[in-house]
Structure formats: C-alpha cells, structure tokens
Amino acid sequence: MKEENKDRYSQWKKIEEDIKRCKKCNLWRSRKNPVVGEGSIESKILLVGEAPGYWEDINGRPFVGRAGKFLDELLEIAGLKREDIYITNVLKCRPPNNRDPLDEEIKACSPYLDKQIEIINPDIIVTLGNFATRYVLNKYGLKSEPISRIHGRVFKSEKTIITMYHPATAVYNPKMKQVLTNDFLILRAYTKGAKKD
C-alpha cells in the first residue's frame, strides 16, 4: 500500500473513532449508533444527507430505510451503485423523533464532515435536502437558497456541487419521485470519469 493511502486510511480510522466517542452535543445521549457513513473513501462522488433516521440509528448505516431504498433506485438511474460513492450526513447521530437538526448540533458535528470531505477529496458533492445543501454551499462560499428553488442545480467552486431534495421527500409525497429522478439524471451527466481515480 502506498504511503499516501496508508496515511489516508489511518486518518479515516481516527475520524471514525472520534465520531463513535463524540459527546460534543446532546445527541449522543439518545442515539443507538452513530452513523459515520458508508462506501468507498476512494470515490470521487460524495453524497451528503442531513441526519440519520430511525433505521439508520438502529443499523449504524446511512440510508437504509424507505428513503434509502429509493436512493438506491436513484443511484441506478445515475449509473451508480453504493460501492461507487461515499454516503454520509451532516449530523452523525439521529435527532430525537427525526426533528430537524439544530444549529448547535450542526456546528458541533460539521468538523467531522469537513474532515471526511478533506480525506475523500471528491470531485462531486451531491447534497440531499435543505440542511446538507445550506451547509455545503456555505462551506464553499456559495449562496444558499431553499432546496425548492435550487434543486437539480450544479454549482461550481473548488468542487462541483449538485443540490437535490432528500429522497425522503418522495416517500412522503410520491409526486416528488419524478423531480428526484430528473435531478439524478443531471448527476448521471457528471459521473463519467468521476467514480474513482
């Protein structure tokens, strides 16, 4: 293994351990399992959701409930599989009753996401939902608006950022399935040559 890759993997193991031990906000008190993320850290495509839900908290894996099943369908539309990408969330622990993340929770948890982005160094970041979109666009100095106004848009910065609704939107409102499908077709156009180094 190359020295650079060894360093990358040791940094990754450290961040995983830091997340598992984290007590920077009160979410650790009610969580079952922190959800670090899943996929290839060699990927050039990073999907960022908002926070784990009930099933993610139980399993310690991102997007495993109904929204996760729909995400798998959307990835297939984009010509991708979970093993082609890395999936994580802004928050690593489930907010009680799946409530929206609080600003102080995002502030406490976002350094982990920043470090994940640094280690993975993706070419494309796909944001899923309002909170992920706002955080990532602001991180790269771009203006954020509600996801209803900017879904399916491509922003260029030091990364290509594609903003989308969260897949759970379509679980609660089936009319949104086509909107998300169209947005993932935009991702498909950007995936050629971006899956792995």
Short mmCIF file of C-alpha atoms in Angstrom, two decimals, residues 2-193:
data_model
loop_
_atom_site.label_atom_id
_atom_site.label_comp_id
_atom_site.label_asym_id
_atom_site.label_seq_id
_atom_site.Cartn_x
_atom_site.Cartn_y
_atom_site.Cartn_z
CA LYS A 2 1.34 3.41 -0.91
CA GLU A 3 2.38 5.67 1.97
CA GLU A 4 -0.21 8.27 0.92
CA ASN A 5 -3.01 5.67 1.10
CA LYS A 6 -1.78 4.38 4.48
CA ASP A 7 -1.96 7.93 5.83
CA ARG A 8 -5.42 8.42 4.32
CA TYR A 9 -6.73 5.22 5.92
CA SER A 10 -5.18 5.99 9.30
CA GLN A 11 -6.81 9.45 9.21
CA TRP A 12 -10.09 7.76 8.30
CA LYS A 13 -9.87 5.29 11.18
CA LYS A 14 -9.18 8.17 13.56
CA ILE A 15 -12.24 10.12 12.43
CA GLU A 16 -14.41 7.00 12.74
CA GLU A 17 -13.22 6.52 16.32
CA ASP A 18 -13.68 10.22 17.12
CA ILE A 19 -17.29 10.08 15.86
CA LYS A 20 -18.04 6.93 17.86
CA ARG A 21 -16.75 8.59 21.06
CA CYS A 22 -18.22 12.05 20.37
CA LYS A 23 -20.10 13.92 23.09
CA LYS A 24 -19.92 17.44 21.59
CA CYS A 25 -23.71 17.83 21.67
CA ASN A 26 -26.56 16.06 23.46
CA LEU A 27 -27.48 13.72 20.60
CA TRP A 28 -25.07 11.06 21.89
CA ARG A 29 -27.40 10.56 24.86
CA SER A 30 -30.32 9.29 22.76
CA ARG A 31 -28.57 7.64 19.83
CA LYS A 32 -28.20 3.89 19.45
CA ASN A 33 -25.35 4.06 16.92
CA PRO A 34 -23.51 6.97 15.34
CA VAL A 35 -23.63 6.81 11.55
CA VAL A 36 -20.19 7.63 10.15
CA GLY A 37 -21.06 6.87 6.54
CA GLU A 38 -20.60 4.10 4.02
CA GLY A 39 -18.93 3.42 0.69
CA SER A 40 -15.56 3.93 -0.88
CA ILE A 41 -13.27 6.62 0.51
CA GLU A 42 -11.52 6.40 -2.88
CA SER A 43 -14.69 7.68 -4.56
CA LYS A 44 -14.84 10.96 -6.40
CA ILE A 45 -18.55 11.32 -5.60
CA LEU A 46 -19.80 12.16 -2.11
CA LEU A 47 -23.48 12.23 -1.14
CA VAL A 48 -24.32 14.28 1.95
CA GLY A 49 -27.67 13.87 3.70
CA GLU A 50 -28.99 15.68 6.73
CA ALA A 51 -29.05 13.24 9.65
CA PRO A 52 -29.67 9.57 10.39
CA GLY A 53 -33.27 8.43 10.82
CA TYR A 54 -34.72 5.63 12.93
CA TRP A 55 -33.42 2.68 10.87
CA GLU A 56 -30.05 4.31 10.32
CA ASP A 57 -29.69 4.77 14.08
CA ILE A 58 -30.57 1.11 14.69
CA ASN A 59 -28.21 -0.21 11.98
CA GLY A 60 -25.39 2.37 12.17
CA ARG A 61 -25.54 2.77 8.37
CA PRO A 62 -26.80 5.66 6.21
CA PHE A 63 -29.94 5.50 4.09
CA VAL A 64 -31.24 2.03 4.99
CA GLY A 65 -34.95 2.82 5.46
CA ARG A 66 -37.55 3.57 2.78
CA ALA A 67 -35.68 6.69 1.68
CA GLY A 68 -32.56 4.54 1.32
CA LYS A 69 -34.33 2.06 -0.92
CA PHE A 70 -35.48 4.93 -3.12
CA LEU A 71 -31.94 6.36 -3.08
CA ASP A 72 -30.67 3.03 -4.44
CA GLU A 73 -33.15 3.36 -7.34
CA LEU A 74 -31.99 6.93 -7.96
CA LEU A 75 -28.34 5.87 -7.93
CA GLU A 76 -29.13 3.23 -10.53
CA ILE A 77 -30.73 5.93 -12.71
CA ALA A 78 -27.48 7.90 -12.36
CA GLY A 79 -25.49 4.81 -13.38
CA LEU A 80 -24.04 4.36 -9.88
CA LYS A 81 -24.05 1.85 -7.05
CA ARG A 82 -23.43 2.45 -3.36
CA GLU A 83 -19.94 0.97 -3.66
CA ASP A 84 -19.10 3.60 -6.32
CA ILE A 85 -19.67 6.51 -3.95
CA TYR A 86 -19.41 7.56 -0.32
CA ILE A 87 -22.60 8.47 1.59
CA THR A 88 -22.64 10.41 4.84
CA ASN A 89 -24.70 13.03 6.69
CA VAL A 90 -24.08 16.43 8.20
CA LEU A 91 -25.12 15.02 11.59
CA LYS A 92 -23.77 11.63 12.61
CA CYS A 93 -26.41 10.97 15.29
CA ARG A 94 -30.18 10.83 14.98
CA PRO A 95 -32.12 13.82 16.32
CA PRO A 96 -34.99 12.64 18.57
CA ASN A 97 -38.21 11.95 16.66
CA ASN A 98 -36.39 12.79 13.41
CA ARG A 99 -36.71 16.51 14.12
CA ASP A 100 -34.67 19.00 12.09
CA PRO A 101 -31.03 19.42 13.12
CA LEU A 102 -30.38 22.34 15.47
CA ASP A 103 -27.75 24.94 14.58
CA GLU A 104 -25.62 23.98 17.60
CA GLU A 105 -25.72 20.31 16.55
CA ILE A 106 -24.60 21.19 13.04
CA LYS A 107 -21.83 23.37 14.47
CA ALA A 108 -20.67 20.54 16.75
CA CYS A 109 -20.80 17.83 14.09
CA SER A 110 -19.74 19.63 10.90
CA PRO A 111 -15.98 19.39 11.58
CA TYR A 112 -16.37 15.63 11.08
CA LEU A 113 -17.98 16.19 7.69
CA ASP A 114 -15.26 18.72 6.82
CA LYS A 115 -12.59 16.13 7.64
CA GLN A 116 -14.43 13.46 5.62
CA ILE A 117 -14.51 15.81 2.63
CA GLU A 118 -10.81 16.56 3.09
CA ILE A 119 -9.83 12.87 3.23
CA ILE A 120 -12.10 11.67 0.41
CA ASN A 121 -11.41 14.75 -1.71
CA PRO A 122 -14.38 14.19 -4.04
CA ASP A 123 -14.81 15.97 -7.35
CA ILE A 124 -18.60 15.98 -6.96
CA ILE A 125 -20.62 16.58 -3.80
CA VAL A 126 -24.34 15.83 -4.01
CA THR A 127 -26.36 17.47 -1.26
CA LEU A 128 -29.62 15.83 -0.21
CA GLY A 129 -32.07 18.20 1.48
CA ASN A 130 -32.08 21.72 2.89
CA PHE A 131 -29.63 21.30 5.77
CA ALA A 132 -26.97 19.49 3.76
CA THR A 133 -27.37 21.94 0.90
CA ARG A 134 -27.08 25.00 3.11
CA TYR A 135 -24.04 23.67 4.95
CA VAL A 136 -22.10 22.58 1.87
CA LEU A 137 -22.87 25.68 -0.21
CA ASN A 138 -21.89 27.96 2.68
CA LYS A 139 -18.71 25.94 3.26
CA TYR A 140 -17.63 26.72 -0.30
CA GLY A 141 -18.67 30.38 -0.15
CA LEU A 142 -21.77 29.94 -2.30
CA LYS A 143 -25.19 31.45 -1.63
CA SER A 144 -27.76 29.02 -0.33
CA GLU A 145 -31.47 29.20 -1.00
CA PRO A 146 -34.31 26.84 -0.11
CA ILE A 147 -33.94 23.49 -1.86
CA SER A 148 -37.29 24.06 -3.61
CA ARG A 149 -35.61 26.87 -5.58
CA ILE A 150 -32.24 25.28 -6.30
CA HIS A 151 -32.77 21.52 -6.55
CA GLY A 152 -31.14 20.00 -9.59
CA ARG A 153 -28.69 22.89 -9.96
CA VAL A 154 -24.98 22.50 -10.44
CA PHE A 155 -22.69 24.88 -8.56
CA LYS A 156 -19.01 25.20 -9.40
CA SER A 157 -16.45 26.04 -6.77
CA GLU A 158 -13.35 24.05 -5.88
CA LYS A 159 -15.87 21.17 -6.06
CA THR A 160 -18.84 20.52 -8.31
CA ILE A 161 -21.89 20.64 -6.05
CA ILE A 162 -25.24 19.26 -7.18
CA THR A 163 -28.18 20.18 -4.95
CA MET A 164 -31.16 17.84 -4.59
CA TYR A 165 -34.17 17.14 -2.48
CA HIS A 166 -33.72 14.48 0.19
CA PRO A 167 -35.07 11.10 -1.04
CA ALA A 168 -37.45 11.03 1.96
CA THR A 169 -39.37 13.84 0.23
CA ALA A 170 -40.66 11.31 -2.30
CA VAL A 171 -41.53 8.82 0.43
CA TYR A 172 -43.92 11.38 1.94
CA ASN A 173 -45.01 12.94 -1.38
CA PRO A 174 -44.98 10.44 -4.28
CA LYS A 175 -45.32 13.29 -6.81
CA MET A 176 -41.72 14.20 -5.96
CA LYS A 177 -40.36 10.91 -7.36
CA GLN A 178 -40.18 12.34 -10.88
CA VAL A 179 -38.49 15.53 -9.65
CA LEU A 180 -35.79 13.49 -7.91
CA THR A 181 -35.46 11.19 -10.92
CA ASN A 182 -34.85 14.21 -13.16
CA ASP A 183 -32.30 15.61 -10.70
CA PHE A 184 -30.40 12.30 -10.63
CA LEU A 185 -30.29 12.35 -14.43
CA ILE A 186 -28.30 15.57 -14.04
CA LEU A 187 -25.89 13.69 -11.75
CA ARG A 188 -25.61 10.97 -14.39
CA ALA A 189 -24.27 13.57 -16.84
CA TYR A 190 -21.46 14.37 -14.39
CA THR A 191 -20.47 10.84 -13.39
CA LYS A 192 -18.38 9.89 -16.41
CA GLY A 193 -14.80 9.70 -15.21
#
